[in-house]
Amino acid sequence: MPRSSCFHCGQAIPDAELVLKPIQGVEQNFCCNGCASVCEVIHEAGLESFYQRTPDGELLAPPPPPNKDIDFYDYDEVQSQYVGDLNDRREITLMSDAIHCAACVWLIEHTMAKMEGILLTRVNFTNKQIKIRWDNRQIKLSDVIRKLNSIGYDATPYDPSVSEESYRKANRELLYRLGFAGFAMMNTTWFSVALYSGAAEGEFRSYFHWIAFIIATITLSYSGQPFLKGAWTSIKSRSVGMDVSISLGMLTTYFYSVWVTVQPDHSGEVYFDTLVNFMFLLLIGRYLEAIAKNKAVDSSRRLMDLQPKVARKKVDDGDAIVPVRTLLKGDVIIIKPGEQVPVDGFVIQGQSMVNESMLSGEAREISKKIDDTVVAGTLNVDGHLLVKVDKILQDTQLGKIVHMVEEAQGSKAPIQCTADKIMPWFVSVTISLAVASFTFWIFNQGIEFAVITATAVLIITCPCAFGLATPMAIAVASGVSARNGILVKNGTVLETLHAIDHFVFDKTGTITKGQMQVVGEELLGIKPRQDLLLTVASIENLSEHSLGQAIVDSVKSEFSYGSKSWLDVNEFKINPGKGVEALVDSEHYLIGTAGWLAAEGIELPEQLVEAANQRAEKAQTAVWVSANSAVLGVLFLEDEIRPEAAELIKRLKNKGKEVTLLSGDLQIVAESVAEQLGGMHVIAEVMPQDKNEVIRQLQAKGQTVAMIGDGVNDAPALVRADVGIALGSGTDVSMESAEIVLMNNELLAVDTAVELSARTLKTIKQNITSSITYNIIMVPLAMGGMLTPLIAAVTMPFSSLIVVGNAARIRSFFNEKSKLKRQENKA
């Protein structure tokens, strides 16, 4: 490396700022003490391969100056703005503009993995974000930030507004370089016109050449800087990228033209105008590509914009406008008609219609009254509401949606990993073809034609389009699906889902609405009816199971009970898949399935068994009640099947998919539901812990399995399945366990997700095919001398734009689905 370049960041070293420091026994040059310290830390940690992993791109930035206020982030009051749960194990998203390539991802993740107390480090290169999970008892957040700073990354807690500003800054700088190149292009073009009009034969030939040389040199130094820096970084790391071939083409053209200029008697032509023109065109391509990529992946930013930054907090003397981040759980806010809901919370006063299209993807309004939940980002239409704050910012449903979308956009599908491995070889082949072309033509047409031909080969190739093929399609698909109520958490799912051959559905809450209703009862009269139902409801009030909540709601509705009406319950215990038990007034109650009671040695009256069997044929579920080993009666509940369930099963069957109903309910009940859906495989009377085993057994047969569920008991199966799909109305655990979350709670969205997966994969294949086809056609033309560097510079950016544009077409997927749905409704 030249003495004038920093050993760490590669940037020029001013003479007065040279810093010398020994690295592994060899004295190296640095531009500042920060670079020297960072380089020393990297080598001491055994991570020096970071420099070999740095691909083409911008040079490393010198490390930022230390932040004197880092300790400020250790206070819980400050962390509460960025951290969800302030317990011992915490998680935060940091942002660092210094993340510029895959090598940065490698360095950060490997460095942090060696720190005691760090539980997880995940770097999102797309968004320049660092997700850190740490044990607050072992390490402080300030120590984490200092460590990142020590290896050259100025990390701060993620703020969406700062992230947006970094996008604007990068685009603004690119636009300045583009503008300068455009100005230079206009001037060099005038000189070229003069030369082509006859000045090349006169006394002004050398004058015009030198003027063009000055303009081209300045333009190459400024406007061509991104390409030259990227190429230098690639060469320094012993790798090749698209900037290497572009820079070789530019420098070859430049130095050939300089050679002609310094020899006035040389009869050859100069190509300064061509150099400036294709720099201008390349920058246009990069700028349009950046704009297109930002538009294609801005769904998460638009989602963030849905959440208000301020709220109207209720205070003693009225209300006050305060930042949302200052609100605490339990605060009361006022939401007036036409205002967006700033938090997740519960209505404590008022009634209104709320538009939840942001959450569900459906343009419909939902009535909200006392005790109903409201969600951040939704729109209060016509009523005045008082809402008690439950969650704010990243803890809200909207915040979690944004988080999932960002993770999906930063993830890689397996097909992309293959493309990443191919790309360096692609560029190496390109350079080899350029050298071969130069060698052939220099002996047949002379050096001028050989230089122009080789330059055209270097410029025409476009590994950029090949590299964009997969990430652009994934980013667009995950963003647009999120805006339509389907959250895709990672890119792998988009490649896997279309290939699923077996769909397994949980019954309660998934195939059915999960809104159980008490539709009958058979009591033996041992206890007064009202007293017995009050006791059962008091016990079930402690359970989150849909059957228990249905019993509670039924009793509350019939007898107008309030929350203070429940009896004292002791030793409450949940027996998954069986029922609940508890002590009330010293009596031991069991409430659950007939099989469980029988297993406990309780005799089941014959008339109740017969009644339960008859009800089961109607898909009604029996909940048995006993006290002190004596049966008191049976309650019968029914869950309405979702109206779209039968259509979904039909569509999946038409696609050749196997469909199974998985339930903990009785076999006869599950079979009744399956029959109403047009027939499907049934696996019933399965304990929650066994659902995971069912999925494993299906996979052992060589099947790829998707599990669709909504409850806590579905979580292990959702994780086990090749693709887990959870309903947005389900539990937090099920949504965390799934790769896809249907926020619109519509089962037909499963089929939509399958079609979106197929569409995305089709787009990826189209992009890769178009990139390869482009090069197969254009490279031979360039090698044959049929294309000039200028034409190559015009066509090269278009291959990237075609890829970006094709990926953006995925945004019309849901419009096409909506149009088709309207046509079906009319028919």
Tab-separated table of N, CA, C and O in Angstrom, residues 446-529:
chain	number	residue	atom	x	y	z
A	446	GLY	N	-4.904	-2.823	-34.321
A	446	GLY	CA	-4.109	-1.784	-33.694
A	446	GLY	C	-4.550	-1.503	-32.270
A	446	GLY	O	-5.613	-1.925	-31.812
A	447	ILE	N	-3.711	-0.722	-31.576
A	447	ILE	CA	-3.942	-0.495	-30.155
A	447	ILE	C	-5.203	0.308	-29.880
A	447	ILE	O	-5.905	0.070	-28.896
A	448	GLU	N	-5.535	1.277	-30.740
A	448	GLU	CA	-6.702	2.120	-30.481
A	448	GLU	C	-7.984	1.295	-30.490
A	448	GLU	O	-8.797	1.375	-29.563
A	449	PHE	N	-8.164	0.482	-31.514
A	449	PHE	CA	-9.372	-0.347	-31.596
A	449	PHE	C	-9.397	-1.377	-30.462
A	449	PHE	O	-10.448	-1.682	-29.894
A	450	ALA	N	-8.191	-1.910	-30.118
A	450	ALA	CA	-8.109	-2.902	-29.042
A	450	ALA	C	-8.520	-2.294	-27.701
A	450	ALA	O	-9.248	-2.917	-26.915
A	451	VAL	N	-8.057	-1.065	-27.447
A	451	VAL	CA	-8.410	-0.381	-26.178
A	451	VAL	C	-9.904	-0.121	-26.102
A	451	VAL	O	-10.549	-0.374	-25.079
A	452	ILE	N	-10.472	0.381	-27.199
A	452	ILE	CA	-11.898	0.706	-27.211
A	452	ILE	C	-12.744	-0.556	-27.033
A	452	ILE	O	-13.732	-0.583	-26.286
A	453	THR	N	-12.325	-1.627	-27.693
A	453	THR	CA	-13.084	-2.881	-27.597
A	453	THR	C	-13.019	-3.459	-26.190
A	453	THR	O	-14.038	-3.871	-25.625
A	454	ALA	N	-11.811	-3.499	-25.615
A	454	ALA	CA	-11.659	-4.032	-24.260
A	454	ALA	C	-12.435	-3.196	-23.251
A	454	ALA	O	-13.063	-3.725	-22.319
A	455	THR	N	-12.412	-1.883	-23.450
A	455	THR	CA	-13.164	-0.999	-22.548
A	455	THR	C	-14.656	-1.268	-22.649
A	455	THR	O	-15.365	-1.307	-21.633
A	456	ALA	N	-15.152	-1.463	-23.854
A	456	ALA	CA	-16.573	-1.752	-24.045
A	456	ALA	C	-16.962	-3.055	-23.341
A	456	ALA	O	-18.031	-3.154	-22.723
A	457	VAL	N	-16.069	-4.067	-23.386
A	457	VAL	CA	-16.351	-5.341	-22.711
A	457	VAL	C	-16.445	-5.133	-21.202
A	457	VAL	O	-17.340	-5.656	-20.528
A	458	LEU	N	-15.510	-4.346	-20.663
A	458	LEU	CA	-15.507	-4.103	-19.218
A	458	LEU	C	-16.742	-3.338	-18.767
A	458	LEU	O	-17.292	-3.582	-17.695
A	459	ILE	N	-17.189	-2.400	-19.598
A	459	ILE	CA	-18.328	-1.556	-19.210
A	459	ILE	C	-19.655	-2.290	-19.391
A	459	ILE	O	-20.584	-2.152	-18.580
A	460	ILE	N	-19.753	-3.087	-20.450
A	460	ILE	CA	-21.055	-3.666	-20.810
A	460	ILE	C	-21.541	-4.696	-19.795
A	460	ILE	O	-22.730	-4.899	-19.592
A	461	THR	N	-20.590	-5.398	-19.167
A	461	THR	CA	-20.997	-6.442	-18.215
A	461	THR	C	-21.662	-5.814	-16.994
A	461	THR	O	-21.308	-4.725	-16.576
A	462	CYS	N	-22.608	-6.553	-16.427
A	462	CYS	CA	-23.358	-5.981	-15.308
A	462	CYS	C	-23.633	-7.016	-14.223
A	462	CYS	O	-24.730	-7.555	-14.127
A	463	PRO	N	-22.637	-7.322	-13.370
A	463	PRO	CA	-22.899	-8.202	-12.230
A	463	PRO	C	-23.839	-7.547	-11.225
A	463	PRO	O	-24.425	-8.229	-10.394
A	464	CYS	N	-23.977	-6.229	-11.305
A	464	CYS	CA	-24.879	-5.523	-10.387
A	464	CYS	C	-26.302	-6.048	-10.527
A	464	CYS	O	-27.001	-6.296	-9.542
A	465	ALA	N	-26.746	-6.206	-11.775
A	465	ALA	CA	-28.101	-6.712	-12.006
A	465	ALA	C	-28.255	-8.119	-11.440
A	465	ALA	O	-29.276	-8.463	-10.844
A	466	PHE	N	-27.217	-8.924	-11.608
A	466	PHE	CA	-27.242	-10.288	-11.077
A	466	PHE	C	-27.340	-10.267	-9.554
A	466	PHE	O	-28.072	-11.054	-8.945
A	467	GLY	N	-26.596	-9.347	-8.924
A	467	GLY	CA	-26.615	-9.248	-7.468
A	467	GLY	C	-27.925	-8.718	-6.917
A	467	GLY	O	-28.321	-9.051	-5.795
A	468	LEU	N	-28.616	-7.901	-7.696
A	468	LEU	CA	-29.895	-7.327	-7.245
A	468	LEU	C	-31.076	-8.266	-7.452
A	468	LEU	O	-32.152	-8.041	-6.880
A	469	ALA	N	-30.898	-9.297	-8.242
A	469	ALA	CA	-32.015	-10.141	-8.679
A	469	ALA	C	-32.853	-10.650	-7.520
A	469	ALA	O	-34.086	-10.555	-7.537
A	470	THR	N	-32.207	-11.182	-6.494
A	470	THR	CA	-32.943	-11.778	-5.377
A	470	THR	C	-33.332	-10.776	-4.294
A	470	THR	O	-34.498	-10.716	-3.903
A	471	PRO	N	-32.384	-9.975	-3.751
A	471	PRO	CA	-32.768	-9.088	-2.640
A	471	PRO	C	-33.861	-8.093	-2.985
A	471	PRO	O	-34.690	-7.767	-2.141
A	472	MET	N	-33.886	-7.604	-4.228
A	472	MET	CA	-34.931	-6.648	-4.593
A	472	MET	C	-36.296	-7.306	-4.570
A	472	MET	O	-37.275	-6.748	-4.070
A	473	ALA	N	-36.399	-8.518	-5.110
A	473	ALA	CA	-37.686	-9.211	-5.131
A	473	ALA	C	-38.170	-9.517	-3.718
A	473	ALA	O	-39.348	-9.331	-3.395
A	474	ILE	N	-37.260	-9.954	-2.853
A	474	ILE	CA	-37.630	-10.264	-1.468
A	474	ILE	C	-38.065	-9.007	-0.736
A	474	ILE	O	-39.063	-9.009	-0.008
A	475	ALA	N	-37.308	-7.931	-0.902
A	475	ALA	CA	-37.629	-6.686	-0.209
A	475	ALA	C	-38.994	-6.154	-0.626
A	475	ALA	O	-39.799	-5.730	0.204
A	476	VAL	N	-39.267	-6.165	-1.918
A	476	VAL	CA	-40.553	-5.662	-2.408
A	476	VAL	C	-41.697	-6.550	-1.917
A	476	VAL	O	-42.730	-6.062	-1.437
A	477	ALA	N	-41.516	-7.860	-2.015
A	477	ALA	CA	-42.580	-8.799	-1.614
A	477	ALA	C	-42.897	-8.673	-0.134
A	477	ALA	O	-44.066	-8.631	0.262
A	478	SER	N	-41.872	-8.616	0.711
A	478	SER	CA	-42.121	-8.523	2.144
A	478	SER	C	-42.749	-7.187	2.508
A	478	SER	O	-43.608	-7.115	3.395
A	479	GLY	N	-42.349	-6.115	1.815
A	479	GLY	CA	-42.927	-4.807	2.110
A	479	GLY	C	-44.381	-4.688	1.701
A	479	GLY	O	-45.227	-4.254	2.478
A	480	VAL	N	-44.694	-5.106	0.477
A	480	VAL	CA	-46.068	-4.955	-0.013
A	480	VAL	C	-47.003	-5.916	0.696
A	480	VAL	O	-48.175	-5.593	0.939
A	481	SER	N	-46.520	-7.105	1.068
A	481	SER	CA	-47.388	-8.034	1.793
A	481	SER	C	-47.721	-7.501	3.169
A	481	SER	O	-48.839	-7.685	3.665
A	482	ALA	N	-46.760	-6.819	3.798
A	482	ALA	CA	-47.017	-6.248	5.126
A	482	ALA	C	-48.117	-5.194	5.066
A	482	ALA	O	-48.948	-5.088	5.975
A	483	ARG	N	-48.125	-4.421	3.996
A	483	ARG	CA	-49.160	-3.387	3.858
A	483	ARG	C	-50.533	-3.990	3.575
A	483	ARG	O	-51.546	-3.306	3.668
A	484	ASN	N	-50.550	-5.262	3.242
A	484	ASN	CA	-51.823	-5.927	2.952
A	484	ASN	C	-52.145	-7.018	3.967
A	484	ASN	O	-52.903	-7.935	3.689
A	485	GLY	N	-51.555	-6.901	5.149
A	485	GLY	CA	-51.953	-7.766	6.254
A	485	GLY	C	-51.264	-9.110	6.323
A	485	GLY	O	-51.666	-9.960	7.110
A	486	ILE	N	-50.200	-9.320	5.514
A	486	ILE	CA	-49.461	-10.584	5.560
A	486	ILE	C	-47.999	-10.261	5.866
A	486	ILE	O	-47.302	-9.678	5.048
A	487	LEU	N	-47.552	-10.657	7.060
A	487	LEU	CA	-46.182	-10.370	7.458
A	487	LEU	C	-45.290	-11.569	7.147
A	487	LEU	O	-45.492	-12.656	7.677
A	488	VAL	N	-44.304	-11.362	6.297
A	488	VAL	CA	-43.322	-12.395	5.978
A	488	VAL	C	-42.039	-12.030	6.695
A	488	VAL	O	-41.462	-10.972	6.450
A	489	LYS	N	-41.579	-12.916	7.591
A	489	LYS	CA	-40.473	-12.552	8.466
A	489	LYS	C	-39.093	-12.724	7.854
A	489	LYS	O	-38.155	-12.056	8.262
A	490	ASN	N	-38.911	-13.637	6.929
A	490	ASN	CA	-37.590	-13.800	6.330
A	490	ASN	C	-37.691	-14.307	4.903
A	490	ASN	O	-38.691	-14.898	4.505
A	491	GLY	N	-36.611	-14.043	4.156
A	491	GLY	CA	-36.614	-14.368	2.736
A	491	GLY	C	-36.699	-15.847	2.432
A	491	GLY	O	-37.224	-16.246	1.395
A	492	THR	N	-36.192	-16.683	3.346
A	492	THR	CA	-36.218	-18.121	3.117
A	492	THR	C	-37.641	-18.632	2.906
A	492	THR	O	-37.885	-19.531	2.095
A	493	VAL	N	-38.582	-18.056	3.644
A	493	VAL	CA	-39.983	-18.481	3.561
A	493	VAL	C	-40.522	-18.282	2.153
A	493	VAL	O	-41.270	-19.117	1.633
A	494	LEU	N	-40.134	-17.185	1.522
A	494	LEU	CA	-40.641	-16.893	0.188
A	494	LEU	C	-40.155	-17.923	-0.831
A	494	LEU	O	-40.769	-18.108	-1.871
A	495	GLU	N	-39.046	-18.582	-0.534
A	495	GLU	CA	-38.558	-19.633	-1.433
A	495	GLU	C	-39.152	-20.988	-1.080
A	495	GLU	O	-39.299	-21.856	-1.924
A	496	THR	N	-39.524	-21.162	0.194
A	496	THR	CA	-39.992	-22.458	0.678
A	496	THR	C	-41.488	-22.667	0.501
A	496	THR	O	-41.950	-23.760	0.152
A	497	LEU	N	-42.272	-21.612	0.735
A	497	LEU	CA	-43.718	-21.757	0.853
A	497	LEU	C	-44.370	-22.357	-0.387
A	497	LEU	O	-45.261	-23.204	-0.282
A	498	HIS	N	-43.937	-21.935	-1.560
A	498	HIS	CA	-44.588	-22.431	-2.774
A	498	HIS	C	-44.373	-23.931	-2.964
A	498	HIS	O	-45.126	-24.597	-3.663
A	499	ALA	N	-43.299	-24.476	-2.313
A	499	ALA	CA	-42.977	-25.891	-2.477
A	499	ALA	C	-43.598	-26.764	-1.392
A	499	ALA	O	-43.398	-27.979	-1.387
A	500	ILE	N	-44.353	-26.181	-0.474
A	500	ILE	CA	-45.001	-26.956	0.591
A	500	ILE	C	-45.999	-27.924	-0.039
A	500	ILE	O	-46.798	-27.542	-0.901
A	501	ASP	N	-45.969	-29.193	0.395
A	501	ASP	CA	-46.918	-30.154	-0.166
A	501	ASP	C	-47.940	-30.656	0.863
A	501	ASP	O	-48.820	-31.439	0.520
A	502	HIS	N	-47.820	-30.212	2.134
A	502	HIS	CA	-48.779	-30.655	3.153
A	502	HIS	C	-49.072	-29.497	4.102
A	502	HIS	O	-48.171	-28.989	4.763
A	503	PHE	N	-50.318	-29.083	4.138
A	503	PHE	CA	-50.751	-28.008	5.028
A	503	PHE	C	-51.524	-28.612	6.206
A	503	PHE	O	-52.496	-29.349	5.996
A	504	VAL	N	-51.080	-28.304	7.415
A	504	VAL	CA	-51.724	-28.809	8.626
A	504	VAL	C	-52.371	-27.637	9.353
A	504	VAL	O	-51.697	-26.647	9.665
A	505	PHE	N	-53.687	-27.753	9.622
A	505	PHE	CA	-54.441	-26.675	10.258
A	505	PHE	C	-54.847	-27.059	11.677
A	505	PHE	O	-55.392	-28.147	11.904
A	506	ASP	N	-54.583	-26.161	12.615
A	506	ASP	CA	-55.190	-26.289	13.937
A	506	ASP	C	-56.683	-26.006	13.774
A	506	ASP	O	-57.082	-25.229	12.896
A	507	LYS	N	-57.509	-26.648	14.602
A	507	LYS	CA	-58.956	-26.458	14.445
A	507	LYS	C	-59.451	-25.194	15.156
A	507	LYS	O	-59.854	-24.224	14.521
A	508	THR	N	-59.402	-25.210	16.479
A	508	THR	CA	-60.006	-24.132	17.258
A	508	THR	C	-59.237	-22.830	17.091
A	508	THR	O	-58.037	-22.762	17.360
A	509	GLY	N	-59.919	-21.803	16.626
A	509	GLY	CA	-59.316	-20.490	16.457
A	509	GLY	C	-58.640	-20.289	15.126
A	509	GLY	O	-58.234	-19.179	14.789
A	510	THR	N	-58.495	-21.378	14.352
A	510	THR	CA	-57.863	-21.269	13.036
A	510	THR	C	-58.877	-21.614	11.953
A	510	THR	O	-59.296	-20.740	11.186
A	511	ILE	N	-59.283	-22.883	11.886
A	511	ILE	CA	-60.352	-23.258	10.966
A	511	ILE	C	-61.679	-22.660	11.450
A	511	ILE	O	-62.508	-22.224	10.648
A	512	THR	N	-61.847	-22.643	12.752
A	512	THR	CA	-63.049	-22.013	13.320
A	512	THR	C	-62.701	-20.597	13.757
A	512	THR	O	-61.529	-20.213	13.793
A	513	LYS	N	-63.694	-19.822	14.120
A	513	LYS	CA	-63.472	-18.430	14.489
A	513	LYS	C	-62.790	-18.281	15.843
A	513	LYS	O	-62.297	-17.207	16.181
A	514	GLY	N	-62.800	-19.369	16.614
A	514	GLY	CA	-62.201	-19.283	17.934
A	514	GLY	C	-63.069	-18.515	18.912
A	514	GLY	O	-62.618	-18.098	19.973
A	515	GLN	N	-64.318	-18.327	18.547
A	515	GLN	CA	-65.276	-17.623	19.418
A	515	GLN	C	-66.326	-18.625	19.867
A	515	GLN	O	-67.445	-18.667	19.372
A	516	MET	N	-65.910	-19.445	20.808
A	516	MET	CA	-66.803	-20.486	21.307
A	516	MET	C	-68.011	-19.866	22.019
A	516	MET	O	-67.897	-18.840	22.685
A	517	GLN	N	-69.157	-20.517	21.872
A	517	GLN	CA	-70.374	-20.071	22.537
A	517	GLN	C	-71.035	-21.254	23.222
A	517	GLN	O	-71.063	-22.367	22.680
A	518	VAL	N	-71.540	-21.012	24.429
A	518	VAL	CA	-72.269	-22.053	25.137
A	518	VAL	C	-73.640	-22.202	24.480
A	518	VAL	O	-74.416	-21.246	24.422
A	519	VAL	N	-73.905	-23.405	23.960
A	519	VAL	CA	-75.164	-23.622	23.221
A	519	VAL	C	-76.087	-24.600	23.935
A	519	VAL	O	-77.189	-24.878	23.449
A	520	GLY	N	-75.660	-25.122	25.080
A	520	GLY	CA	-76.532	-26.055	25.810
A	520	GLY	C	-75.845	-26.587	27.041
A	520	GLY	O	-74.650	-26.367	27.265
A	521	GLU	N	-76.590	-27.313	27.847
A	521	GLU	CA	-76.044	-27.882	29.067
A	521	GLU	C	-76.888	-29.072	29.503
A	521	GLU	O	-78.082	-29.154	29.190
A	522	GLU	N	-76.255	-29.991	30.214
A	522	GLU	CA	-76.947	-31.119	30.833
A	522	GLU	C	-76.440	-31.203	32.273
A	522	GLU	O	-75.328	-31.647	32.529
A	523	LEU	N	-77.246	-30.722	33.238
A	523	LEU	CA	-76.847	-30.692	34.639
A	523	LEU	C	-77.641	-31.730	35.429
A	523	LEU	O	-78.815	-31.968	35.147
A	524	LEU	N	-76.996	-32.324	36.436
A	524	LEU	CA	-77.647	-33.365	37.234
A	524	LEU	C	-78.437	-32.805	38.412
A	524	LEU	O	-79.108	-33.553	39.125
A	525	GLY	N	-78.390	-31.505	38.632
A	525	GLY	CA	-79.183	-30.882	39.687
A	525	GLY	C	-78.637	-31.061	41.083
A	525	GLY	O	-79.331	-30.790	42.070
A	526	ILE	N	-77.390	-31.532	41.196
A	526	ILE	CA	-76.788	-31.716	42.522
A	526	ILE	C	-76.558	-30.377	43.201
A	526	ILE	O	-76.706	-30.246	44.418
A	527	LYS	N	-76.186	-29.363	42.424
A	527	LYS	CA	-76.004	-28.009	42.937
A	527	LYS	C	-76.944	-27.075	42.197
A	527	LYS	O	-77.288	-27.324	41.036
A	528	PRO	N	-77.384	-25.977	42.838
A	528	PRO	CA	-78.219	-24.994	42.138
A	528	PRO	C	-77.513	-24.509	40.876
A	528	PRO	O	-76.287	-24.282	40.875
A	529	ARG	N	-78.275	-24.354	39.811
A	529	ARG	CA	-77.702	-24.026	38.497
A	529	ARG	C	-76.846	-22.762	38.553
A	529	ARG	O	-75.709	-22.746	38.071
